[in-house]
PDB file of C-alpha atoms in Angstrom:
ATOM      1  CA  ALA A1392     -14.471 141.429 -78.621  1.00 63.00           C
ATOM      2  CA  THR A1393     -14.789 138.645 -81.161  1.00 70.00           C
ATOM      3  CA  SER A1394     -11.231 139.162 -82.364  1.00 77.00           C
ATOM      4  CA  ASP A1395     -10.029 139.063 -78.750  1.00 71.00           C
ATOM      5  CA  ALA A1396     -11.843 135.778 -78.171  1.00 69.00           C
ATOM      6  CA  ILE A1397     -10.382 134.326 -81.363  1.00 75.00           C
ATOM      7  CA  SER A1398      -6.940 135.554 -80.326  1.00 76.00           C
ATOM      8  CA  TRP A1399      -7.250 133.784 -76.973  1.00 71.00           C
ATOM      9  CA  CYS A1400      -8.272 130.582 -78.757  1.00 73.00           C
ATOM     10  CA  ILE A1401      -5.242 130.839 -81.037  1.00 78.00           C
ATOM     11  CA  LEU A1402      -3.041 131.481 -78.005  1.00 75.00           C
ATOM     12  CA  ALA A1403      -4.492 128.377 -76.324  1.00 73.00           C
ATOM     13  CA  ILE A1404      -3.628 126.341 -79.426  1.00 77.00           C
ATOM     14  CA  VAL A1405      -0.085 127.731 -79.544  1.00 79.00           C
ATOM     15  CA  LEU A1406       0.447 126.972 -75.841  1.00 74.00           C
ATOM     16  CA  ALA A1407      -0.971 123.478 -76.314  1.00 75.00           C
ATOM     17  CA  VAL A1408       1.408 122.814 -79.198  1.00 78.00           C
ATOM     18  CA  TYR A1409       4.338 124.220 -77.217  1.00 77.00           C
ATOM     19  CA  ARG A1410       3.487 122.075 -74.185  1.00 75.00           C
ATOM     20  CA  ASN A1411       2.583 119.071 -76.360  1.00 79.00           C
ATOM     21  CA  SER A1412      -0.869 118.962 -74.742  1.00 76.00           C
ATOM     22  CA  PRO A1413      -3.762 119.270 -77.200  1.00 77.00           C
ATOM     23  CA  VAL A1414      -6.212 118.675 -74.368  1.00 80.00           C
ATOM     24  CA  MET A1415      -5.299 122.112 -73.001  1.00 78.00           C
ATOM     25  CA  ALA A1416      -6.486 123.839 -76.193  1.00 78.00           C
ATOM     26  CA  VAL A1417      -9.659 121.762 -76.390  1.00 82.00           C
ATOM     27  CA  VAL A1418     -10.561 122.545 -72.771  1.00 83.00           C
ATOM     28  CA  ALA A1419      -9.954 126.265 -73.302  1.00 81.00           C
ATOM     29  CA  ILE A1420     -11.875 126.533 -76.572  1.00 83.00           C
ATOM     30  CA  VAL A1421     -14.793 124.238 -75.726  1.00 88.00           C
ATOM     31  CA  GLY A1422     -14.960 125.560 -72.171  1.00 88.00           C
ATOM     32  CA  GLY A1423     -15.007 129.141 -73.437  1.00 86.00           C
ATOM     33  CA  LEU A1424     -17.779 128.378 -75.924  1.00 88.00           C
ATOM     34  CA  VAL A1425     -19.897 126.568 -73.333  1.00 93.00           C
ATOM     35  CA  TYR A1426     -19.318 129.372 -70.806  1.00 93.00           C
ATOM     36  CA  THR A1427     -20.337 131.994 -73.363  1.00 91.00           C
ATOM     37  CA  LEU A1428     -23.468 130.130 -74.470  1.00 93.00           C
ATOM     38  CA  VAL A1429     -24.632 129.430 -70.905  1.00 95.00           C
ATOM     39  CA  LEU A1430     -24.056 132.985 -69.753  1.00 94.00           C
ATOM     40  CA  LEU A1431     -25.666 134.609 -72.779  1.00 93.00           C
ATOM     41  CA  THR A1432     -28.776 132.406 -72.459  1.00 94.00           C
ATOM     42  CA  LEU A1433     -29.451 131.328 -68.876  1.00 95.00           C
ATOM     43  CA  GLY A1434     -27.322 134.041 -67.296  1.00 93.00           C
ATOM     44  CA  ARG A1435     -29.017 136.770 -69.298  1.00 94.00           C
ATOM     45  CA  ARG A1436     -32.439 135.576 -68.105  1.00 94.00           C
ATOM     46  CA  ALA A1437     -31.318 135.476 -64.472  1.00 93.00           C
ATOM     47  CA  PHE A1438     -29.818 138.947 -64.611  1.00 93.00           C
ATOM     48  CA  ALA A1439     -32.935 140.291 -66.363  1.00 94.00           C
ATOM     49  CA  LYS A1440     -34.874 139.397 -63.199  1.00 93.00           C
ATOM     50  CA  LEU A1441     -32.265 141.200 -61.098  1.00 92.00           C
ATOM     51  CA  GLY A1442     -32.516 144.207 -63.414  1.00 92.00           C
ATOM     52  CA  ASP A1443     -36.311 144.228 -63.119  1.00 92.00           C
ATOM     53  CA  ALA A1444     -36.056 144.135 -59.325  1.00 93.00           C
ATOM     54  CA  ALA A1445     -33.593 147.039 -59.346  1.00 92.00           C
ATOM     55  CA  GLU A1446     -35.827 149.061 -61.626  1.00 93.00           C
ATOM     56  CA  ALA A1447     -38.868 148.374 -59.420  1.00 93.00           C
ATOM     57  CA  ARG A1448     -36.948 149.660 -56.379  1.00 93.00           C
ATOM     58  CA  GLN A1449     -35.316 152.450 -58.403  1.00 93.00           C
ATOM     59  CA  ALA A1450     -31.982 151.455 -56.847  1.00 92.00           C
ATOM     60  CA  ILE A1451     -29.371 148.750 -56.777  1.00 92.00           C
ATOM     61  CA  THR A1452     -29.399 147.463 -53.221  1.00 92.00           C
ATOM     62  CA  ALA A1453     -26.351 146.178 -51.344  1.00 93.00           C
ATOM     63  CA  PRO A1454     -27.416 142.516 -51.788  1.00 93.00           C
ATOM     64  CA  MET A1455     -27.855 143.090 -55.538  1.00 93.00           C
ATOM     65  CA  LEU A1456     -24.414 144.665 -55.815  1.00 93.00           C
ATOM     66  CA  SER A1457     -22.906 141.850 -53.754  1.00 94.00           C
ATOM     67  CA  THR A1458     -24.539 139.284 -56.016  1.00 93.00           C
ATOM     68  CA  VAL A1459     -23.132 140.933 -59.122  1.00 93.00           C
ATOM     69  CA  LEU A1460     -19.630 141.121 -57.613  1.00 94.00           C
ATOM     70  CA  ILE A1461     -19.695 137.497 -56.435  1.00 96.00           C
ATOM     71  CA  VAL A1462     -20.844 136.297 -59.861  1.00 95.00           C
ATOM     72  CA  LEU A1463     -18.195 138.502 -61.477  1.00 94.00           C
ATOM     73  CA  MET A1464     -15.422 136.912 -59.415  1.00 95.00           C
ATOM     74  CA  ALA A1465     -16.794 133.417 -60.071  1.00 96.00           C
ATOM     75  CA  CYS A1466     -16.909 134.047 -63.830  1.00 95.00           C
ATOM     76  CA  ALA A1467     -13.375 135.446 -63.874  1.00 93.00           C
ATOM     77  CA  TRP A1468     -12.125 132.472 -61.842  1.00 95.00           C
ATOM     78  CA  LEU A1469     -13.919 129.982 -64.086  1.00 94.00           C
ATOM     79  CA  THR A1470     -12.481 131.317 -67.327  1.00 90.00           C
ATOM     80  CA  ASP A1471      -9.030 131.536 -65.780  1.00 88.00           C
ATOM     81  CA  THR A1472      -9.355 127.913 -64.649  1.00 90.00           C
ATOM     82  CA  ILE A1473     -10.273 126.669 -68.130  1.00 87.00           C
ATOM     83  CA  GLY A1474      -7.290 128.465 -69.618  1.00 81.00           C
ATOM     84  CA  ILE A1475      -8.822 131.707 -70.863  1.00 80.00           C
ATOM     85  CA  TYR A1476      -7.860 135.043 -69.381  1.00 80.00           C
ATOM     86  CA  ALA A1477     -10.111 136.138 -66.501  1.00 84.00           C
ATOM     87  CA  ILE A1478     -11.036 139.376 -68.263  1.00 84.00           C
ATOM     88  CA  PHE A1479     -12.847 137.356 -70.934  1.00 86.00           C
ATOM     89  CA  GLY A1480     -15.129 135.919 -68.233  1.00 89.00           C
ATOM     90  CA  ALA A1481     -15.867 139.369 -66.882  1.00 90.00           C
ATOM     91  CA  PHE A1482     -16.489 140.737 -70.382  1.00 90.00           C
ATOM     92  CA  ILE A1483     -19.033 138.052 -71.243  1.00 91.00           C
ATOM     93  CA  LEU A1484     -20.756 138.634 -67.903  1.00 93.00           C
ATOM     94  CA  GLY A1485     -21.008 142.322 -68.758  1.00 91.00           C
ATOM     95  CA  ALA A1486     -22.513 141.451 -72.129  1.00 91.00           C
ATOM     96  CA  ALA A1487     -25.127 139.307 -70.368  1.00 93.00           C
ATOM     97  CA  MET A1488     -26.176 142.107 -67.994  1.00 92.00           C
ATOM     98  CA  PRO A1489     -29.406 143.947 -68.760  1.00 91.00           C
ATOM     99  CA  SER A1490     -29.011 147.380 -70.291  1.00 89.00           C
ATOM    100  CA  GLY A1491     -30.918 150.469 -69.283  1.00 90.00           C
ATOM    101  CA  PHE A1492     -31.529 151.402 -65.671  1.00 92.00           C
ATOM    102  CA  PHE A1493     -29.609 148.480 -64.159  1.00 92.00           C
ATOM    103  CA  ALA A1494     -26.506 149.044 -66.290  1.00 92.00           C
ATOM    104  CA  GLU A1495     -26.502 152.790 -65.670  1.00 93.00           C
ATOM    105  CA  ARG A1496     -26.778 152.448 -61.900  1.00 93.00           C
ATOM    106  CA  LEU A1497     -24.249 149.613 -61.743  1.00 92.00           C
ATOM    107  CA  THR A1498     -21.792 151.587 -63.856  1.00 92.00           C
ATOM    108  CA  GLY A1499     -22.271 154.622 -61.634  1.00 92.00           C
ATOM    109  CA  ARG A1500     -21.384 152.596 -58.542  1.00 91.00           C
ATOM    110  CA  LEU A1501     -18.475 150.626 -59.968  1.00 91.00           C
ATOM    111  CA  GLU A1502     -16.789 152.925 -62.481  1.00 93.00           C
ATOM    112  CA  PRO A1503     -14.940 155.169 -59.993  1.00 93.00           C
ATOM    113  CA  LEU A1504     -13.371 152.162 -58.245  1.00 91.00           C
ATOM    114  CA  THR A1505     -12.622 150.442 -61.540  1.00 89.00           C
ATOM    115  CA  THR A1506     -10.943 153.358 -63.308  1.00 92.00           C
ATOM    116  CA  THR A1507      -8.988 154.724 -60.365  1.00 94.00           C
ATOM    117  CA  PHE A1508      -7.899 151.501 -58.668  1.00 93.00           C
ATOM    118  CA  LEU A1509      -8.565 148.224 -60.464  1.00 88.00           C
ATOM    119  CA  LEU A1510      -7.512 149.224 -63.990  1.00 88.00           C
ATOM    120  CA  PRO A1511      -4.114 150.600 -62.914  1.00 92.00           C
ATOM    121  CA  LEU A1512      -3.670 147.576 -60.642  1.00 92.00           C
ATOM    122  CA  PHE A1513      -4.299 145.256 -63.608  1.00 84.00           C
ATOM    123  CA  PHE A1514      -1.610 146.950 -65.682  1.00 89.00           C
ATOM    124  CA  VAL A1515       0.883 146.888 -62.807  1.00 91.00           C
ATOM    125  CA  TYR A1516       0.197 143.186 -62.281  1.00 87.00           C
ATOM    126  CA  SER A1517       0.526 142.484 -66.007  1.00 82.00           C
ATOM    127  CA  GLY A1518       3.752 144.445 -66.189  1.00 85.00           C
ATOM    128  CA  LEU A1519       5.234 142.626 -63.211  1.00 86.00           C
ATOM    129  CA  ASN A1520       4.459 139.284 -64.836  1.00 80.00           C
ATOM    130  CA  THR A1521       5.919 140.224 -68.207  1.00 80.00           C
ATOM    131  CA  GLN A1522       9.319 138.822 -69.021  1.00 75.00           C
ATOM    132  CA  ILE A1523      10.669 140.992 -71.826  1.00 76.00           C
ATOM    133  CA  GLY A1524      13.613 138.628 -72.351  1.00 74.00           C
ATOM    134  CA  LEU A1525      11.228 135.951 -73.655  1.00 70.00           C
ATOM    135  CA  VAL A1526      10.215 138.082 -76.637  1.00 70.00           C
ATOM    136  CA  ASN A1527      13.264 137.126 -78.689  1.00 71.00           C
ATOM    137  CA  THR A1528      13.310 133.421 -77.756  1.00 65.00           C
TER     138      THR A1528
END
């Protein structure tokens, strides 16, 4: 994960140099660091409360699941907006989630949809946006 984050920072620098816009790299790198720090401190505390509530009920309720999905989309949008790939935002959110009961139940509810629909959809989307002709230019 760390090497991926470093790779995205290097890519932001390369794109900034190519576009002659150093501000783009600064926004991506600083924004990514701030996002990561906020989510792994404040976000982790907030989701710990959600995890405790789920464990007390012995279930993840529909409002809890909706909250997680809304925050997931917001995090992906935010990192995409600052110039880092949306998956990085989702990854950091996952790292901030509480482990144990909450993670197991959340995984059980989301994994079938993720592996059978969203993951293949991501690769199709990525493939459609790839321009092979640019590799040798």
